[in-house]
Amino acid sequence: MRIGTEQNGMLMRLLDASVERDRVITSNIANINTPGYKRRQFKFEELVQRAMASGEDPKQVEPEITVDLQSEARIDGNNVVLEEEVSMQRENRLLYETYVTMLQGQLNLVDSAIRGTGN
């Protein structure tokens, strides 16, 4: 009997993606004063949603890191906006905490099933 195995696997991938997104955001912030630097964008959840909507296997989706060439750049060519990056970092932290809570819930279910102490 496999309890929550598939969900746990996806939650682990979401956690990994959240960690990688934080690295990308942190790099953007670190390069805020680098002339010509173009911010990086991290995509994963939206790609998973798109795969699910089209009937594809979301487990096959890989994260994408792209260079943002659309955002307006300052006179030095840098397009990092600190407030936006900090906001994305906060949102990402909330996502990470949510994924951890969900994974802990799944693991508690498994523990309850093993111990026979479920509802």
Backbone as JSON, one array per atom type, in Angstrom:
{
  "sequence": "MRIGTEQNGMLMRLLDASVERDRVITSNIANINTPGYKRRQFKFEELVQRAMASGEDPKQVEPEITVDLQSEARIDGNNVVLEEEVSMQRENRLLYETYVTMLQGQLNLVDSAIRGTGN",
  "N": [[0.85, -1.19, 0.0], [0.66, 2.12, -0.95], [0.83, 5.05, 0.46], [0.12, 8.27, -0.19], [2.42, 8.55, -1.76], [2.85, 9.53, -4.41], [1.9, 12.17, -4.13], [3.68, 13.07, -2.17], [6.08, 12.97, -3.58], [5.64, 14.96, -5.52], [5.31, 17.16, -3.85], [7.88, 17.29, -2.77], [9.3, 17.99, -5.05], [8.19, 20.5, -5.49], [9.1, 21.81, -3.2], [11.88, 21.72, -3.7], [11.9, 23.31, -5.99], [11.1, 25.73, -4.91], [13.3, 26.35, -3.29], [15.25, 26.65, -5.27], [14.14, 28.82, -6.66], [14.41, 30.78, -4.71], [17.18, 31.04, -4.72], [17.57, 32.16, -7.26], [16.2, 34.62, -7.0], [17.68, 35.74, -4.9], [20.13, 36.01, -6.19], [19.42, 37.9, -8.12], [18.92, 40.1, -6.44], [21.47, 40.42, -5.34], [22.82, 41.33, -7.54], [21.88, 43.85, -8.03], [23.17, 46.3, -8.38], [24.8, 45.89, -10.52], [25.94, 46.93, -13.53], [24.13, 46.58, -16.56], [23.09, 44.1, -15.91], [20.57, 41.68, -16.25], [17.59, 40.71, -14.83], [16.8, 37.45, -13.59], [14.28, 35.01, -14.18], [12.25, 32.61, -12.59], [10.48, 29.72, -13.3], [8.09, 27.32, -12.47], [5.78, 26.2, -11.03], [3.68, 27.25, -12.62], [4.24, 25.99, -15.01], [3.81, 23.34, -14.33], [1.06, 23.44, -13.81], [0.15, 24.07, -16.38], [0.93, 21.76, -17.75], [-0.68, 19.85, -16.47], [-3.22, 20.79, -17.19], [-3.19, 20.29, -19.89], [-3.15, 17.6, -20.0], [-0.72, 16.35, -19.78], [2.03, 14.67, -18.15], [2.73, 15.91, -15.06], [4.98, 15.31, -13.59], [7.04, 15.2, -15.31], [7.8, 17.72, -15.86], [10.21, 20.27, -15.97], [11.93, 22.82, -14.15], [12.26, 26.24, -15.3], [14.65, 28.69, -16.0], [14.85, 31.9, -16.99], [16.04, 34.8, -18.77], [15.0, 38.03, -18.09], [13.99, 40.04, -20.46], [12.07, 41.84, -20.96], [11.27, 43.66, -18.97], [11.52, 47.07, -18.0], [14.61, 48.74, -18.15], [17.01, 50.42, -16.06], [19.03, 53.39, -16.51], [21.6, 52.37, -16.48], [21.29, 49.92, -17.62], [20.46, 47.82, -16.05], [17.8, 45.85, -14.84], [16.67, 45.15, -12.39], [14.41, 45.43, -9.75], [14.33, 46.26, -6.53], [12.17, 46.23, -4.62], [10.26, 44.63, -5.9], [11.61, 42.19, -6.1], [12.02, 41.55, -3.39], [9.37, 41.29, -2.6], [8.62, 39.06, -4.15], [10.31, 37.22, -2.97], [9.25, 37.05, -0.4], [6.71, 35.99, -0.99], [7.53, 33.56, -2.07], [8.69, 32.4, 0.18], [6.41, 31.98, 1.74], [5.1, 30.11, 0.12], [6.94, 27.99, 0.3], [6.78, 27.39, 3.05], [4.12, 26.55, 3.11], [4.23, 24.27, 1.47], [5.91, 22.67, 3.05], [4.28, 22.31, 5.3], [2.15, 20.9, 4.12], [3.49, 18.58, 3.28], [4.33, 17.59, 5.76], [1.83, 17.0, 6.83], [1.07, 14.89, 5.11], [3.04, 13.03, 5.78], [2.41, 12.62, 8.45], [-0.03, 11.32, 8.13], [0.84, 8.92, 7.0], [2.39, 7.98, 9.12], [0.36, 7.66, 11.04], [-1.12, 5.66, 9.8], [0.69, 3.56, 9.82], [1.07, 3.17, 12.55], [-1.5, 2.64, 13.24], [-3.19, 4.5, 14.34], [-5.04, 6.2, 13.24], [-7.88, 8.33, 12.37]],
  "CA": [[0.0, 0.0, 0.0], [1.47, 3.33, -1.08], [0.04, 6.17, 0.97], [0.64, 9.61, -0.45], [3.74, 8.53, -2.39], [2.87, 10.44, -5.55], [1.78, 13.53, -3.61], [4.93, 13.4, -1.5], [7.07, 13.23, -4.62], [5.38, 16.27, -6.11], [5.61, 18.17, -2.83], [9.34, 17.41, -2.7], [9.73, 18.76, -6.23], [7.79, 21.89, -5.24], [10.07, 22.33, -2.22], [13.14, 21.95, -4.42], [11.7, 24.47, -6.87], [11.06, 26.91, -4.06], [14.69, 26.63, -2.91], [15.94, 27.18, -6.46], [13.59, 30.16, -6.91], [15.05, 31.69, -3.75], [18.55, 31.29, -5.22], [17.46, 33.08, -8.4], [15.83, 35.93, -6.46], [18.84, 36.23, -4.16], [21.11, 36.43, -7.2], [18.93, 39.17, -8.67], [19.15, 41.15, -5.44], [22.92, 40.61, -5.22], [23.29, 42.02, -8.74], [21.07, 45.05, -8.24], [24.03, 47.41, -8.79], [25.68, 45.45, -11.61], [25.5, 47.53, -14.8], [23.78, 45.66, -17.64], [22.52, 42.84, -15.43], [19.14, 41.45, -16.49], [17.07, 39.81, -13.8], [16.41, 36.09, -13.98], [12.93, 34.61, -13.77], [12.15, 31.18, -12.33], [9.12, 29.21, -13.52], [7.86, 25.89, -12.26], [4.37, 25.89, -10.73], [2.82, 27.54, -13.77], [4.5, 24.96, -16.01], [3.12, 22.15, -13.83], [-0.36, 23.67, -14.05], [-0.07, 23.98, -17.82], [1.03, 20.34, -18.11], [-1.87, 19.16, -15.97], [-4.36, 21.23, -17.99], [-3.11, 19.71, -21.23], [-3.15, 16.15, -19.87], [0.64, 15.83, -19.72], [2.48, 14.22, -16.83], [3.42, 17.02, -14.4], [6.26, 14.85, -13.04], [8.06, 15.35, -16.35], [8.09, 19.15, -16.01], [11.46, 20.77, -15.38], [11.91, 24.27, -13.95], [12.91, 27.07, -16.31], [15.21, 29.98, -15.59], [15.0, 32.72, -18.18], [16.48, 36.18, -18.58], [13.91, 38.97, -18.31], [14.34, 41.09, -21.41], [10.87, 42.66, -21.15], [11.15, 44.72, -17.97], [12.24, 48.3, -18.3], [15.9, 48.84, -17.47], [17.49, 51.75, -15.68], [20.0, 53.96, -17.44], [22.8, 51.51, -16.51], [20.94, 48.67, -18.28], [20.01, 46.84, -15.06], [16.33, 45.9, -14.7], [16.26, 44.6, -11.09], [13.7, 46.36, -8.86], [14.47, 45.64, -5.21], [10.86, 46.0, -3.99], [9.62, 43.49, -6.56], [12.34, 40.98, -5.73], [11.72, 41.26, -1.98], [7.99, 40.81, -2.58], [8.64, 37.68, -4.67], [10.98, 36.39, -1.98], [8.27, 36.8, 0.67], [5.72, 35.06, -1.53], [8.19, 32.26, -2.19], [8.84, 31.86, 1.54], [5.08, 31.47, 2.13], [4.9, 28.87, -0.63], [7.81, 26.98, 0.9], [6.18, 27.0, 4.33], [2.9, 25.82, 2.79], [4.63, 22.94, 0.99], [6.42, 21.92, 4.21], [3.11, 21.94, 6.11], [1.43, 19.85, 3.4], [4.3, 17.36, 3.34], [4.25, 17.1, 7.13], [0.51, 16.38, 6.95], [1.13, 13.6, 4.42], [3.87, 12.12, 6.58], [1.63, 12.28, 9.65], [-1.0, 10.3, 7.72], [1.58, 7.66, 6.86], [2.73, 7.56, 10.48], [-0.87, 7.18, 11.67], [-1.48, 4.38, 9.18], [1.64, 2.54, 10.3], [0.82, 2.94, 13.97], [-2.89, 2.27, 13.45], [-3.81, 5.5, 15.23], [-5.8, 7.15, 12.43], [-9.25, 8.67, 12.81]],
  "C": [[0.89, 1.24, 0.0], [0.62, 4.53, -0.72], [0.75, 7.47, 0.65], [1.97, 9.67, -1.19], [3.84, 9.53, -3.53], [2.78, 11.9, -5.1], [3.07, 13.98, -2.94], [6.02, 13.74, -2.51], [6.89, 14.6, -5.25], [5.67, 17.38, -5.11], [7.12, 18.36, -2.68], [9.87, 18.21, -3.89], [9.37, 20.23, -6.06], [8.72, 22.55, -4.22], [11.41, 22.64, -2.89], [13.04, 23.18, -5.32], [11.7, 25.76, -6.07], [12.47, 27.32, -3.62], [15.44, 27.23, -4.09], [15.44, 28.58, -6.8], [14.23, 31.18, -5.96], [16.47, 32.02, -4.19], [18.53, 32.31, -6.36], [17.16, 34.5, -7.9], [17.01, 36.54, -5.71], [19.93, 36.72, -5.11], [20.7, 37.75, -7.83], [19.23, 40.31, -7.72], [20.65, 41.45, -5.32], [23.48, 41.4, -6.4], [22.56, 43.32, -9.02], [21.9, 46.25, -8.72], [25.01, 47.03, -9.89], [25.18, 46.04, -12.92], [25.24, 46.45, -15.86], [23.16, 44.35, -17.2], [21.02, 42.8, -15.73], [18.67, 40.39, -15.5], [16.69, 38.46, -14.41], [15.01, 35.82, -13.44], [12.91, 33.08, -13.64], [10.7, 30.76, -12.51], [9.09, 27.72, -13.23], [6.38, 25.61, -12.07], [3.46, 26.14, -11.92], [3.03, 26.52, -14.89], [3.83, 23.64, -15.62], [1.62, 22.27, -14.1], [-0.7, 23.53, -15.53], [-0.02, 22.52, -18.28], [-0.21, 19.58, -17.68], [-3.09, 19.52, -16.81], [-4.37, 20.59, -19.37], [-3.03, 18.18, -21.19], [-1.76, 15.52, -19.86], [0.99, 15.44, -18.29], [3.26, 15.34, -16.15], [4.77, 16.62, -13.8], [7.4, 15.01, -14.04], [8.48, 16.81, -16.54], [9.39, 19.51, -15.3], [11.35, 22.29, -15.21], [12.64, 24.99, -15.08], [13.44, 28.34, -15.65], [15.48, 30.74, -16.88], [15.5, 34.11, -17.8], [15.33, 37.09, -18.96], [14.39, 40.11, -19.21], [13.19, 42.06, -21.64], [10.78, 43.83, -20.19], [12.02, 45.91, -18.35], [13.53, 48.37, -17.48], [16.19, 50.29, -17.09], [18.51, 52.21, -16.72], [21.27, 53.11, -17.55], [22.53, 50.14, -17.13], [20.44, 47.58, -17.35], [18.5, 46.97, -14.89], [15.82, 45.26, -13.4], [15.6, 45.72, -10.28], [13.63, 45.69, -7.49], [13.12, 45.3, -4.59], [10.16, 44.79, -4.59], [10.3, 42.17, -6.17], [12.04, 40.57, -4.29], [10.3, 40.72, -1.85], [7.91, 39.36, -3.07], [9.3, 36.73, -3.67], [10.04, 36.07, -0.82], [7.22, 35.79, 0.22], [6.3, 33.65, -1.62], [8.35, 31.61, -0.82], [7.5, 31.28, 2.03], [4.77, 30.17, 1.4], [5.7, 27.73, -0.02], [7.2, 26.46, 2.2], [4.9, 26.19, 4.12], [3.24, 24.4, 2.34], [5.14, 22.08, 2.14], [5.26, 21.43, 5.06], [2.33, 20.81, 5.44], [2.19, 18.52, 3.46], [4.25, 16.75, 4.74], [2.9, 16.42, 7.38], [0.47, 15.01, 6.3], [1.93, 12.58, 5.25], [3.18, 11.72, 7.87], [0.58, 11.23, 9.33], [-0.33, 8.94, 7.6], [1.92, 7.11, 8.24], [1.51, 6.99, 11.19], [-1.28, 5.82, 11.1], [-0.58, 3.26, 9.68], [1.34, 2.17, 11.75], [-0.61, 2.47, 14.25], [-3.63, 3.22, 14.35], [-4.61, 6.53, 14.45], [-7.18, 7.38, 12.98], [-10.21, 7.57, 12.49]]
}
